[in-house]
Amino acid sequence: MHAAIIDATRKSWVHVPEGSDFPLQNLPLGIFRPGNGLARAGMALGDQVIDLNALHTSGFLAALNLPDGIFAQPVLNDFLAMGRTAWRGLRNRVADLFDAANPELQGVPDKDSYLFPLGEVQLQMPVFVRDYTDFYSSEGHATNVGTMFRGKENALMPNWKHLPVGYHGRASSIVVSSQEVRRPKGQLKPDDSSPIYGPSRLLDFELEMAFVIGEGTSMGKQISTSEAEAHIAGMLIFNDWSARDIQKWEYVPLGPFLGKSFASSVSPWLVSLDALEPFRVAGPVQDPPVLPYLEYEGDAHYDIQLEVLLEIPGQEPVTICRSNHRNLYWNMIQQLAHHTVNGCNLNPGDLMASGTISGTTPDSFGSMLELSWRGTKPLPMPDGSERKFIQDGDTVIMRAWAEKDGLRIGFGEVRSTVLPAN
């Protein structure tokens, strides 16, 4: 068995509810604040958060030789910078400590002091994001959008199947789940008039996943596809909010700007590639063949189920999209190899988003632009109303999980409510 996989039969002495995203085999990293306490690093286990700083200061992690205070910081960047050996060592050690067959921590009278109920803590941004790149790697999404604006014959641009298309986004406006998002203002260009200024009328979500850089690189260094996974500390759910009308008017010739930079939302738990190891799958056949620096060996895509729910005021949430991470044409290691092929340096905490992940069926489209097909096919809501795009007061909820042979590895959710423009 792969050294990174925690045996699926192992159980914890901490109760893990049936169907939980966070069994002993997951142990995702995050930052939490208990009550009026200071923010610190933790791991999710069932309905509990493990206090890594308390474990460290009590000596339970001594064999890992970690720096003092490494888990007392309000972001994970310094720990992630230590590299894959450190990440694996921590996850394996914590799994041992909370294994039902191990009395080491289980037999300590104050063992519960190392745990906090998940519902009683504030979850924070897990990392300080210094740089953010957004890719455009789902063929389904690129084809849909291209068809809408250029016609089916010219849906994909000539470069799309030769390289992972991407752009650099705004890092400062990436926020954690539950933080509200305010409707942006900007220049709009109605078809029949001159540009006007006002609130976006076509506010949209984009269903994406993102990966976070752990160990960084220096300028001039390229990362090959065989080296890439050693730099990926884990994955998050990513909602790339988009103001379609602002974006439409501004994006030529340099691409997205104010239509994207007002907000992006992420889930709070960083799920490791080690935890996702059992869910690797083969990617699509890439035709035409890619250039040598984008070639890779083995399975580098993941069978991760994705779901978007829309909750309108006073109503229960309804599922409006079901997709899958395997719908990406370009995988993460290809994205990272391309990102660094020119010698671009990486820093711990850098975030790389996948681009909207859409499948081939209408119920798998990962944005309102596609689901409502530019507003021509409104989505019916439980109260009899319709949605073409996101309205004030609406809450968008995204969830992600991988499941096979009784093992579920989940990401929790990213939930965001839209406030009116100022």
XYZ file of C-alpha atoms in Angstrom:
422
model
C 0.000 0.000 0.000
C 1.136 3.553 -0.762
C 2.966 4.988 2.266
C 0.739 8.079 2.278
C -2.524 6.139 2.681
C -3.964 5.659 6.156
C -5.650 2.248 6.236
C -9.376 2.683 5.610
C -10.206 0.188 8.377
C -8.636 2.296 11.136
C -11.054 3.995 13.526
C -10.627 6.843 15.978
C -11.459 6.977 19.667
C -13.098 10.297 18.810
C -16.637 9.744 17.545
C -16.858 10.344 13.793
C -20.478 10.545 12.585
C -21.555 8.355 9.697
C -20.951 10.153 6.413
C -18.590 12.727 7.927
C -16.221 14.542 5.576
C -13.473 14.222 8.172
C -12.627 10.635 9.156
C -9.247 9.620 10.561
C -8.064 9.055 6.975
C -8.503 12.757 6.089
C -7.197 15.056 8.871
C -7.226 18.278 6.828
C -5.312 21.306 8.067
C -6.914 24.611 8.983
C -6.783 27.642 11.251
C -9.363 28.067 14.007
C -10.112 30.501 16.809
C -11.737 29.025 19.951
C -14.039 31.505 21.684
C -11.987 34.545 22.614
C -8.708 32.668 22.168
C -5.965 33.232 19.641
C -6.032 31.750 16.153
C -3.992 28.565 15.825
C -3.548 25.504 13.611
C -5.876 22.551 13.812
C -7.028 19.406 12.057
C -10.637 18.376 11.523
C -11.727 14.980 12.886
C -15.432 14.210 12.765
C -17.221 17.075 14.513
C -14.092 18.116 16.405
C -11.043 20.269 15.776
C -7.713 18.932 17.032
C -5.583 21.646 18.625
C -2.170 21.082 17.032
C -0.512 23.763 19.121
C -1.631 22.056 22.329
C -0.354 18.697 21.077
C 2.963 20.272 20.162
C 3.532 22.158 23.419
C 2.606 19.026 25.408
C 5.299 17.002 23.684
C 3.095 14.637 21.695
C 4.713 15.794 18.435
C 8.295 15.889 19.755
C 9.552 13.192 17.383
C 8.746 15.438 14.411
C 11.357 18.020 15.467
C 9.149 20.964 14.560
C 10.044 24.565 15.512
C 8.545 26.028 18.682
C 5.352 27.940 18.017
C 4.906 26.588 14.501
C 1.218 25.873 15.182
C 0.564 29.021 17.232
C 0.538 31.212 14.130
C -2.626 32.613 12.484
C -1.760 31.064 9.086
C -0.179 27.789 7.963
C 2.428 29.258 5.602
C 5.529 28.567 7.706
C 4.543 24.964 8.325
C 3.651 24.364 4.674
C 7.038 25.799 3.653
C 8.704 22.893 5.483
C 7.709 20.526 2.679
C 6.026 17.201 2.107
C 8.076 15.252 4.642
C 6.790 17.527 7.407
C 3.165 17.398 6.182
C 3.212 13.613 5.966
C 4.925 13.213 9.285
C 2.328 15.341 11.060
C -0.669 13.636 9.482
C 0.665 10.155 10.244
C 1.537 11.072 13.832
C -1.868 12.619 14.529
C -3.575 9.591 12.981
C -1.628 7.371 15.382
C -2.492 9.536 18.401
C -6.217 9.429 17.655
C -6.343 5.785 16.565
C -8.727 3.746 18.722
C -6.031 1.072 19.131
C -3.472 3.511 20.579
C -3.730 4.325 24.339
C -0.995 7.012 24.247
C -3.302 10.050 24.146
C -6.537 8.177 24.703
C -5.398 7.265 28.208
C -4.547 10.837 29.259
C -7.125 12.203 31.759
C -7.366 15.584 30.012
C -7.448 14.172 26.467
C -10.566 16.200 25.662
C -8.630 19.439 26.218
C -6.946 18.829 22.886
C -10.304 18.963 21.101
C -12.811 21.708 20.356
C -16.311 21.163 18.963
C -16.318 22.272 15.351
C -19.549 24.198 15.851
C -18.037 26.315 18.626
C -14.960 27.692 16.867
C -14.395 30.328 14.211
C -12.675 29.000 11.112
C -10.166 31.369 9.518
C -8.326 31.687 6.217
C -5.924 28.734 6.378
C -3.088 30.527 4.554
C -1.926 34.001 3.699
C -2.310 34.071 -0.089
C 0.517 36.127 -1.512
C -0.222 35.342 -5.176
C -3.233 33.845 -6.926
C -3.510 32.334 -10.399
C -6.751 31.261 -12.038
C -6.673 28.676 -14.807
C -9.277 27.875 -17.469
C -8.899 24.111 -17.580
C -12.338 22.534 -18.035
C -13.106 21.751 -21.659
C -16.822 21.671 -20.897
C -16.795 25.197 -19.489
C -14.498 26.617 -22.163
C -16.647 25.063 -24.886
C -19.890 26.392 -23.400
C -18.612 29.944 -22.993
C -16.923 29.912 -26.386
C -20.099 28.665 -28.035
C -22.135 31.454 -26.467
C -19.853 34.221 -27.643
C -18.136 32.872 -30.792
C -20.301 30.022 -32.017
C -19.766 26.272 -31.834
C -17.205 26.134 -34.645
C -14.863 28.553 -32.841
C -15.686 27.650 -29.245
C -12.107 26.848 -28.191
C -9.363 29.340 -28.914
C -6.419 27.968 -30.981
C -4.114 27.748 -27.929
C -6.538 25.996 -25.578
C -5.500 22.363 -26.175
C -1.799 23.236 -26.283
C -1.358 24.873 -22.865
C -3.204 25.466 -19.572
C -4.628 28.957 -20.109
C -4.499 31.129 -16.989
C -4.287 34.657 -15.607
C -3.050 36.286 -12.413
C -5.864 37.375 -10.106
C -6.226 39.498 -6.996
C -5.061 37.734 -3.815
C -6.166 40.347 -1.257
C -9.891 39.745 -1.822
C -9.849 35.971 -1.274
C -11.975 35.303 1.817
C -12.946 32.258 3.833
C -16.340 30.547 3.865
C -19.185 32.374 5.663
C -17.756 35.815 4.948
C -20.392 37.810 3.090
C -19.694 39.165 -0.390
C -20.924 42.591 -1.495
C -22.277 43.098 -4.992
C -19.635 45.012 -6.951
C -20.037 48.203 -8.934
C -18.289 49.137 -12.136
C -18.714 50.178 -15.735
C -21.429 48.366 -17.642
C -22.124 48.585 -21.366
C -25.761 47.933 -22.288
C -26.117 46.878 -25.902
C -28.097 49.966 -26.853
C -26.283 52.758 -24.988
C -22.989 54.256 -23.919
C -21.188 52.860 -20.848
C -22.874 53.472 -17.501
C -21.735 53.090 -13.892
C -23.618 51.005 -11.356
C -24.020 47.703 -9.529
C -23.407 44.517 -11.477
C -26.669 43.084 -12.786
C -25.182 39.721 -13.780
C -23.476 38.439 -10.635
C -22.325 34.844 -10.939
C -20.423 32.103 -9.124
C -17.852 29.768 -10.624
C -17.450 26.258 -9.238
C -13.728 25.624 -8.922
C -11.164 23.746 -6.880
C -7.827 25.232 -5.887
C -4.470 23.944 -4.718
C -2.078 25.658 -2.339
C 1.700 25.798 -2.689
C 3.723 24.519 0.233
C 7.432 24.551 -0.455
C 8.294 27.489 -2.723
C 10.922 27.947 -5.423
C 13.444 30.580 -6.452
C 13.296 32.658 -9.623
C 14.552 30.794 -12.659
C 13.611 27.312 -11.405
C 11.206 25.199 -13.415
C 9.054 22.526 -11.773
C 8.567 19.400 -13.862
C 5.371 17.373 -13.815
C 7.253 14.684 -11.860
C 8.236 17.231 -9.176
C 4.966 19.128 -8.965
C 3.118 17.105 -6.320
C 5.902 17.701 -3.790
C 5.002 21.413 -3.924
C 1.211 20.981 -3.546
C 0.260 21.154 0.124
C -3.420 20.463 -0.426
C -6.697 21.441 -2.037
C -9.657 23.702 -1.246
C -13.076 24.428 -2.735
C -12.960 27.746 -4.584
C -15.837 30.048 -5.585
C -14.523 32.520 -8.144
C -17.206 35.216 -8.007
C -17.738 36.940 -11.347
C -19.574 40.091 -12.435
C -20.334 39.066 -16.000
C -21.456 42.468 -17.248
C -18.433 44.316 -15.824
C -16.157 41.609 -17.211
C -17.722 41.681 -20.679
C -17.000 45.395 -21.143
C -13.506 45.464 -19.629
C -11.801 42.225 -20.637
C -10.563 43.161 -24.141
C -7.604 43.216 -24.627
C -6.024 42.279 -21.279
C -8.576 39.945 -19.689
C -10.457 39.895 -16.348
C -10.001 42.797 -13.917
C -12.753 44.416 -11.806
C -15.277 41.768 -12.807
C -13.248 39.240 -10.807
C -11.122 41.087 -8.247
C -13.922 42.065 -5.828
C -14.084 38.618 -4.135
C -13.288 34.924 -4.247
C -14.360 32.508 -1.491
C -12.581 29.381 -0.237
C -13.385 26.509 2.079
C -11.426 26.517 5.369
C -9.889 23.012 5.339
C -6.796 22.092 3.332
C -7.144 18.470 2.177
C -3.847 16.768 1.339
C -3.110 14.871 -1.844
C -2.129 11.989 0.424
C -5.712 11.803 1.724
C -6.964 11.832 -1.869
C -4.574 9.131 -3.051
C -7.270 6.393 -3.254
C -9.300 8.547 -5.636
C -6.798 9.063 -8.431
C -8.181 8.452 -11.918
C -6.917 8.687 -15.464
C -7.415 11.979 -17.267
C -8.822 12.515 -20.757
C -6.786 11.669 -23.829
C -5.115 14.931 -24.773
C -5.270 15.457 -28.511
C -3.179 16.943 -30.014
C -0.313 15.513 -27.950
C 1.143 18.013 -25.493
C 4.682 19.353 -25.601
C 7.241 17.291 -23.638
C 7.294 19.581 -20.560
C 3.541 18.942 -20.091
C 3.776 15.160 -20.393
C 3.284 13.164 -17.189
C 3.144 9.594 -15.950
C 0.424 7.826 -13.966
C -3.018 9.055 -12.940
C -3.035 12.750 -12.032
C -6.773 13.503 -12.018
C -9.108 12.928 -9.052
C -12.628 11.586 -8.735
C -13.986 14.361 -6.493
C -17.712 14.979 -6.555
C -18.754 18.633 -6.641
C -22.097 20.199 -5.788
C -23.553 23.713 -5.823
C -26.639 24.647 -3.839
C -28.532 27.931 -4.021
C -30.388 29.184 -0.969
C -32.740 32.088 -1.586
C -34.105 34.071 1.387
C -36.684 32.132 3.399
C -36.261 28.890 1.442
C -34.353 25.646 1.834
C -31.226 25.254 -0.325
C -31.700 23.516 -3.682
C -29.003 21.716 -5.654
C -28.446 23.420 -9.009
C -25.225 21.739 -10.164
C -23.446 18.409 -9.793
C -20.012 18.139 -11.382
C -16.722 16.350 -10.800
C -13.063 17.393 -10.527
C -12.202 14.781 -13.167
C -13.927 17.033 -15.730
C -10.673 19.012 -15.957
C -8.716 18.636 -19.205
C -5.515 20.058 -17.670
C -4.546 18.601 -14.284
C -2.756 20.284 -11.389
C 0.734 19.027 -12.168
C 0.453 20.264 -15.744
C -0.791 23.621 -14.488
C 2.162 23.919 -12.116
C 4.694 22.828 -14.742
C 3.336 25.418 -17.153
C 3.197 28.126 -14.466
C 6.929 27.735 -13.779
C 8.242 26.893 -17.247
C 9.372 30.511 -17.655
C 11.148 30.487 -14.269
C 8.343 32.143 -12.294
C 9.032 31.675 -8.582
C 6.478 30.312 -6.111
C 5.872 31.181 -2.472
C 4.280 29.170 0.353
C 0.567 29.922 0.387
C 0.301 30.782 -3.313
C -3.078 29.626 -4.593
C -3.847 28.164 -8.009
C -7.507 27.759 -9.007
C -8.752 25.330 -11.630
C -11.212 27.485 -13.505
C -14.905 26.620 -13.640
C -15.428 22.847 -13.661
C -18.302 21.930 -15.972
C -19.290 18.545 -17.274
C -21.098 17.645 -20.482
C -24.701 17.693 -19.240
C -26.715 20.826 -18.382
C -27.011 19.854 -14.707
C -23.187 19.711 -14.449
C -22.518 23.269 -15.642
C -20.473 25.126 -13.021
C -21.811 28.699 -13.337
C -25.110 30.530 -13.682
C -23.932 31.824 -17.058
C -24.052 28.234 -18.305
C -26.912 26.890 -16.187
C -29.246 29.639 -17.413
C -27.474 29.838 -20.800
C -26.883 33.615 -20.638
C -30.251 34.101 -18.935
C -32.335 32.441 -21.660
C -33.216 29.420 -19.480
C -33.990 30.683 -15.956
C -33.710 28.222 -13.064
C -36.995 27.647 -11.154
C -36.820 28.202 -7.389
C -38.921 26.547 -4.632
C -41.023 29.690 -4.050
C -42.013 29.949 -7.715
C -39.464 32.614 -8.570
C -36.641 32.210 -11.089
C -32.936 32.910 -11.170
C -30.892 33.884 -14.202
C -28.020 35.164 -12.057
C -27.392 35.637 -8.323
C -29.583 38.164 -6.511
C -29.008 40.102 -3.281
C -29.651 37.922 -0.231
C -28.950 34.679 -2.095
C -26.486 32.239 -0.535
C -24.267 30.056 -2.718
C -23.042 26.816 -1.115
C -20.396 24.595 -2.676
C -19.449 21.134 -1.409
C -16.852 18.592 -2.482
C -16.077 15.027 -1.459
C -14.499 11.825 -2.752
C -16.107 8.500 -1.874
C -15.280 4.874 -2.633
C -15.510 1.492 -0.868
C -16.967 3.037 2.273
C -14.295 5.744 2.571
C -15.355 9.387 2.297
C -12.818 12.211 2.160
C -14.545 15.583 2.161
C -13.702 19.259 2.014
C -16.609 20.644 4.031
C -18.188 23.579 2.239
C -17.747 27.151 1.138
C -20.843 29.244 1.852
C -21.289 32.903 0.913
C -24.250 35.297 1.061
C -24.496 38.254 -1.329
C -25.073 41.703 0.168
C -26.453 44.666 -1.810
C -24.005 47.098 -3.377
C -23.053 50.065 -1.212
